[in-house]
Amino acid sequence: VQLVESGGGSVQSGGSLRLACALSGYTHKGYSLAWFRRGPPPLKEREGVAAIDSDGSTVYAPAVKGRFTISQDSAKKTLYLQMNNLKPEDTATYICAAEGTNVNPLLAIYNYWGQGIQVTVSS
């Protein structure tokens, strides 16, 4: 199983980005998929941003609710994160994760992780 993120970059405050995570070799069902992020140094713990469970239900961290949207394309085996109205505090390394619990899917209890991709938002 390999998770590879794409779509990161630099954007001004108020802008948008769409992240994608290619789920190569991942065929498991019944688990959650999610996006986490880790802020700039000093190194912080990963925080859950958005998750989608096996029934398609979504959950968001309060800081991004209403601005970010998580979705998946099962046929393409790709997880997406549409980020709108970005703020400087959204600057972080964004990491996709697969095969997590459907209970509290924003907890960092996942079996597979991507390497992460940088998102930088300037004011």
JSON list of C-alpha atoms in Angstrom, two decimals:
[
{"chain": "A", "resi": 1, "resn": "VAL", "atom": "CA", "xyz": [0.00, 0.00, 0.00]},
{"chain": "A", "resi": 2, "resn": "GLN", "atom": "CA", "xyz": [1.33, 3.43, -0.92]},
{"chain": "A", "resi": 3, "resn": "LEU", "atom": "CA", "xyz": [-0.29, 6.80, -0.33]},
{"chain": "A", "resi": 4, "resn": "VAL", "atom": "CA", "xyz": [1.00, 9.73, -2.40]},
{"chain": "A", "resi": 5, "resn": "GLU", "atom": "CA", "xyz": [-0.22, 13.28, -1.95]},
{"chain": "A", "resi": 6, "resn": "SER", "atom": "CA", "xyz": [-0.29, 15.98, -4.61]},
{"chain": "A", "resi": 7, "resn": "GLY", "atom": "CA", "xyz": [-1.71, 19.44, -5.15]},
{"chain": "A", "resi": 8, "resn": "GLY", "atom": "CA", "xyz": [0.07, 21.36, -2.43]},
{"chain": "A", "resi": 9, "resn": "GLY", "atom": "CA", "xyz": [1.79, 24.70, -2.89]},
{"chain": "A", "resi": 10, "resn": "SER", "atom": "CA", "xyz": [1.70, 28.35, -1.93]},
{"chain": "A", "resi": 11, "resn": "VAL", "atom": "CA", "xyz": [-1.38, 30.53, -2.01]},
{"chain": "A", "resi": 12, "resn": "GLN", "atom": "CA", "xyz": [-2.47, 33.87, -0.65]},
{"chain": "A", "resi": 13, "resn": "SER", "atom": "CA", "xyz": [-4.95, 34.20, 2.15]},
{"chain": "A", "resi": 14, "resn": "GLY", "atom": "CA", "xyz": [-8.48, 33.64, 0.87]},
{"chain": "A", "resi": 15, "resn": "GLY", "atom": "CA", "xyz": [-7.30, 31.37, -1.92]},
{"chain": "A", "resi": 16, "resn": "SER", "atom": "CA", "xyz": [-8.07, 27.72, -2.62]},
{"chain": "A", "resi": 17, "resn": "LEU", "atom": "CA", "xyz": [-6.18, 24.49, -3.15]},
{"chain": "A", "resi": 18, "resn": "ARG", "atom": "CA", "xyz": [-7.26, 20.93, -3.86]},
{"chain": "A", "resi": 19, "resn": "LEU", "atom": "CA", "xyz": [-5.17, 18.14, -2.44]},
{"chain": "A", "resi": 20, "resn": "ALA", "atom": "CA", "xyz": [-5.29, 14.62, -3.82]},
{"chain": "A", "resi": 21, "resn": "CYS", "atom": "CA", "xyz": [-4.06, 11.36, -2.32]},
{"chain": "A", "resi": 22, "resn": "ALA", "atom": "CA", "xyz": [-3.53, 8.39, -4.61]},
{"chain": "A", "resi": 23, "resn": "LEU", "atom": "CA", "xyz": [-4.28, 5.16, -2.71]},
{"chain": "A", "resi": 24, "resn": "SER", "atom": "CA", "xyz": [-2.07, 2.73, -4.57]},
{"chain": "A", "resi": 25, "resn": "GLY", "atom": "CA", "xyz": [-2.64, -0.90, -3.66]},
{"chain": "A", "resi": 26, "resn": "TYR", "atom": "CA", "xyz": [-5.32, -0.05, -1.10]},
{"chain": "A", "resi": 27, "resn": "THR", "atom": "CA", "xyz": [-8.41, -2.21, -1.40]},
{"chain": "A", "resi": 28, "resn": "HIS", "atom": "CA", "xyz": [-9.57, -2.42, 2.19]},
{"chain": "A", "resi": 29, "resn": "LYS", "atom": "CA", "xyz": [-13.16, -1.60, 3.00]},
{"chain": "A", "resi": 30, "resn": "GLY", "atom": "CA", "xyz": [-14.96, -0.80, 6.19]},
{"chain": "A", "resi": 31, "resn": "TYR", "atom": "CA", "xyz": [-12.45, 1.77, 7.40]},
{"chain": "A", "resi": 32, "resn": "SER", "atom": "CA", "xyz": [-12.04, 5.52, 7.39]},
{"chain": "A", "resi": 33, "resn": "LEU", "atom": "CA", "xyz": [-9.82, 7.72, 5.24]},
{"chain": "A", "resi": 34, "resn": "ALA", "atom": "CA", "xyz": [-8.57, 11.05, 6.50]},
{"chain": "A", "resi": 35, "resn": "TRP", "atom": "CA", "xyz": [-6.40, 14.11, 6.15]},
{"chain": "A", "resi": 36, "resn": "PHE", "atom": "CA", "xyz": [-4.13, 15.26, 8.94]},
{"chain": "A", "resi": 37, "resn": "ARG", "atom": "CA", "xyz": [-1.74, 18.18, 9.15]},
{"chain": "A", "resi": 38, "resn": "ARG", "atom": "CA", "xyz": [1.37, 19.09, 11.05]},
{"chain": "A", "resi": 39, "resn": "GLY", "atom": "CA", "xyz": [2.15, 22.74, 11.59]},
{"chain": "A", "resi": 40, "resn": "PRO", "atom": "CA", "xyz": [5.53, 24.43, 11.12]},
{"chain": "A", "resi": 41, "resn": "PRO", "atom": "CA", "xyz": [8.38, 23.99, 13.62]},
{"chain": "A", "resi": 42, "resn": "PRO", "atom": "CA", "xyz": [8.65, 23.64, 16.52]},
{"chain": "A", "resi": 43, "resn": "LEU", "atom": "CA", "xyz": [7.34, 20.25, 15.56]},
{"chain": "A", "resi": 44, "resn": "LYS", "atom": "CA", "xyz": [3.75, 19.74, 16.50]},
{"chain": "A", "resi": 45, "resn": "GLU", "atom": "CA", "xyz": [1.66, 16.61, 16.71]},
{"chain": "A", "resi": 46, "resn": "ARG", "atom": "CA", "xyz": [-0.49, 15.70, 13.75]},
{"chain": "A", "resi": 47, "resn": "GLU", "atom": "CA", "xyz": [-3.98, 17.06, 14.04]},
{"chain": "A", "resi": 48, "resn": "GLY", "atom": "CA", "xyz": [-6.99, 15.57, 12.32]},
{"chain": "A", "resi": 49, "resn": "VAL", "atom": "CA", "xyz": [-8.43, 17.88, 9.67]},
{"chain": "A", "resi": 50, "resn": "ALA", "atom": "CA", "xyz": [-11.15, 15.86, 7.96]},
{"chain": "A", "resi": 51, "resn": "ALA", "atom": "CA", "xyz": [-12.22, 12.24, 7.71]},
{"chain": "A", "resi": 52, "resn": "ILE", "atom": "CA", "xyz": [-14.67, 10.15, 5.74]},
{"chain": "A", "resi": 53, "resn": "ASP", "atom": "CA", "xyz": [-15.87, 6.83, 7.06]},
{"chain": "A", "resi": 54, "resn": "SER", "atom": "CA", "xyz": [-16.86, 3.68, 5.22]},
{"chain": "A", "resi": 55, "resn": "ASP", "atom": "CA", "xyz": [-20.49, 4.86, 4.99]},
{"chain": "A", "resi": 56, "resn": "GLY", "atom": "CA", "xyz": [-19.45, 8.15, 3.42]},
{"chain": "A", "resi": 57, "resn": "SER", "atom": "CA", "xyz": [-20.11, 10.24, 6.49]},
{"chain": "A", "resi": 58, "resn": "THR", "atom": "CA", "xyz": [-17.69, 13.09, 7.00]},
{"chain": "A", "resi": 59, "resn": "VAL", "atom": "CA", "xyz": [-16.31, 14.86, 10.03]},
{"chain": "A", "resi": 60, "resn": "TYR", "atom": "CA", "xyz": [-14.21, 18.01, 10.25]},
{"chain": "A", "resi": 61, "resn": "ALA", "atom": "CA", "xyz": [-12.06, 19.76, 12.78]},
{"chain": "A", "resi": 62, "resn": "PRO", "atom": "CA", "xyz": [-13.78, 22.95, 14.03]},
{"chain": "A", "resi": 63, "resn": "ALA", "atom": "CA", "xyz": [-11.00, 25.11, 12.58]},
{"chain": "A", "resi": 64, "resn": "VAL", "atom": "CA", "xyz": [-11.76, 24.02, 9.00]},
{"chain": "A", "resi": 65, "resn": "LYS", "atom": "CA", "xyz": [-15.46, 23.23, 9.05]},
{"chain": "A", "resi": 66, "resn": "GLY", "atom": "CA", "xyz": [-17.29, 25.15, 6.36]},
{"chain": "A", "resi": 67, "resn": "ARG", "atom": "CA", "xyz": [-14.08, 25.81, 4.43]},
{"chain": "A", "resi": 68, "resn": "PHE", "atom": "CA", "xyz": [-12.67, 22.33, 3.70]},
{"chain": "A", "resi": 69, "resn": "THR", "atom": "CA", "xyz": [-14.42, 19.41, 2.01]},
{"chain": "A", "resi": 70, "resn": "ILE", "atom": "CA", "xyz": [-13.19, 15.82, 2.01]},
{"chain": "A", "resi": 71, "resn": "SER", "atom": "CA", "xyz": [-14.30, 13.44, -0.72]},
{"chain": "A", "resi": 72, "resn": "GLN", "atom": "CA", "xyz": [-13.21, 10.23, -2.38]},
{"chain": "A", "resi": 73, "resn": "ASP", "atom": "CA", "xyz": [-13.37, 8.70, -5.81]},
{"chain": "A", "resi": 74, "resn": "SER", "atom": "CA", "xyz": [-13.47, 4.98, -5.18]},
{"chain": "A", "resi": 75, "resn": "ALA", "atom": "CA", "xyz": [-13.07, 4.13, -8.86]},
{"chain": "A", "resi": 76, "resn": "LYS", "atom": "CA", "xyz": [-9.89, 6.21, -9.09]},
{"chain": "A", "resi": 77, "resn": "LYS", "atom": "CA", "xyz": [-8.79, 5.19, -5.61]},
{"chain": "A", "resi": 78, "resn": "THR", "atom": "CA", "xyz": [-8.18, 8.82, -4.75]},
{"chain": "A", "resi": 79, "resn": "LEU", "atom": "CA", "xyz": [-8.94, 10.87, -1.67]},
{"chain": "A", "resi": 80, "resn": "TYR", "atom": "CA", "xyz": [-9.40, 14.62, -2.04]},
{"chain": "A", "resi": 81, "resn": "LEU", "atom": "CA", "xyz": [-9.37, 17.66, 0.20]},
{"chain": "A", "resi": 82, "resn": "GLN", "atom": "CA", "xyz": [-10.83, 20.84, -1.24]},
{"chain": "A", "resi": 83, "resn": "MET", "atom": "CA", "xyz": [-9.59, 23.80, 0.78]},
{"chain": "A", "resi": 84, "resn": "ASN", "atom": "CA", "xyz": [-11.30, 27.16, 0.33]},
{"chain": "A", "resi": 85, "resn": "ASN", "atom": "CA", "xyz": [-10.84, 30.51, 2.04]},
{"chain": "A", "resi": 86, "resn": "LEU", "atom": "CA", "xyz": [-7.41, 29.48, 3.22]},
{"chain": "A", "resi": 87, "resn": "LYS", "atom": "CA", "xyz": [-5.85, 31.30, 6.15]},
{"chain": "A", "resi": 88, "resn": "PRO", "atom": "CA", "xyz": [-2.20, 31.70, 7.21]},
{"chain": "A", "resi": 89, "resn": "GLU", "atom": "CA", "xyz": [-2.88, 29.37, 10.16]},
{"chain": "A", "resi": 90, "resn": "ASP", "atom": "CA", "xyz": [-3.67, 26.61, 7.66]},
{"chain": "A", "resi": 91, "resn": "THR", "atom": "CA", "xyz": [0.02, 26.54, 6.73]},
{"chain": "A", "resi": 92, "resn": "ALA", "atom": "CA", "xyz": [1.19, 22.99, 7.41]},
{"chain": "A", "resi": 93, "resn": "THR", "atom": "CA", "xyz": [2.29, 19.69, 5.97]},
{"chain": "A", "resi": 94, "resn": "TYR", "atom": "CA", "xyz": [-0.85, 17.83, 4.97]},
{"chain": "A", "resi": 95, "resn": "ILE", "atom": "CA", "xyz": [-0.82, 14.06, 5.27]},
{"chain": "A", "resi": 96, "resn": "CYS", "atom": "CA", "xyz": [-3.37, 11.56, 4.05]},
{"chain": "A", "resi": 97, "resn": "ALA", "atom": "CA", "xyz": [-4.14, 8.41, 5.99]},
{"chain": "A", "resi": 98, "resn": "ALA", "atom": "CA", "xyz": [-5.98, 5.17, 5.30]},
{"chain": "A", "resi": 99, "resn": "GLU", "atom": "CA", "xyz": [-7.50, 2.30, 7.25]},
{"chain": "A", "resi": 100, "resn": "GLY", "atom": "CA", "xyz": [-8.57, 4.05, 10.39]},
{"chain": "A", "resi": 101, "resn": "THR", "atom": "CA", "xyz": [-11.30, 3.42, 12.88]},
{"chain": "A", "resi": 102, "resn": "ASN", "atom": "CA", "xyz": [-14.81, 4.62, 12.06]},
{"chain": "A", "resi": 103, "resn": "VAL", "atom": "CA", "xyz": [-15.10, 5.66, 15.69]},
{"chain": "A", "resi": 104, "resn": "ASN", "atom": "CA", "xyz": [-13.35, 9.00, 16.26]},
{"chain": "A", "resi": 105, "resn": "PRO", "atom": "CA", "xyz": [-11.77, 9.00, 12.78]},
{"chain": "A", "resi": 106, "resn": "LEU", "atom": "CA", "xyz": [-9.92, 12.26, 13.49]},
{"chain": "A", "resi": 107, "resn": "LEU", "atom": "CA", "xyz": [-7.68, 10.44, 15.94]},
{"chain": "A", "resi": 108, "resn": "ALA", "atom": "CA", "xyz": [-4.32, 9.51, 14.45]},
{"chain": "A", "resi": 109, "resn": "ILE", "atom": "CA", "xyz": [-4.98, 5.77, 14.61]},
{"chain": "A", "resi": 110, "resn": "TYR", "atom": "CA", "xyz": [-4.41, 4.75, 11.01]},
{"chain": "A", "resi": 111, "resn": "ASN", "atom": "CA", "xyz": [-2.42, 1.92, 9.52]},
{"chain": "A", "resi": 112, "resn": "TYR", "atom": "CA", "xyz": [-1.22, 3.70, 6.39]},
{"chain": "A", "resi": 113, "resn": "TRP", "atom": "CA", "xyz": [0.22, 7.19, 5.98]},
{"chain": "A", "resi": 114, "resn": "GLY", "atom": "CA", "xyz": [1.47, 9.31, 3.12]},
{"chain": "A", "resi": 115, "resn": "GLN", "atom": "CA", "xyz": [4.69, 11.31, 3.22]},
{"chain": "A", "resi": 116, "resn": "GLY", "atom": "CA", "xyz": [2.89, 14.63, 3.35]},
{"chain": "A", "resi": 117, "resn": "ILE", "atom": "CA", "xyz": [2.76, 17.70, 1.16]},
{"chain": "A", "resi": 118, "resn": "GLN", "atom": "CA", "xyz": [3.40, 21.31, 2.05]},
{"chain": "A", "resi": 119, "resn": "VAL", "atom": "CA", "xyz": [0.70, 23.97, 1.97]},
{"chain": "A", "resi": 120, "resn": "THR", "atom": "CA", "xyz": [1.77, 27.55, 2.63]},
{"chain": "A", "resi": 121, "resn": "VAL", "atom": "CA", "xyz": [-0.71, 30.39, 2.99]},
{"chain": "A", "resi": 122, "resn": "SER", "atom": "CA", "xyz": [0.62, 33.94, 3.01]},
{"chain": "A", "resi": 123, "resn": "SER", "atom": "CA", "xyz": [-1.23, 36.93, 4.38]}
]
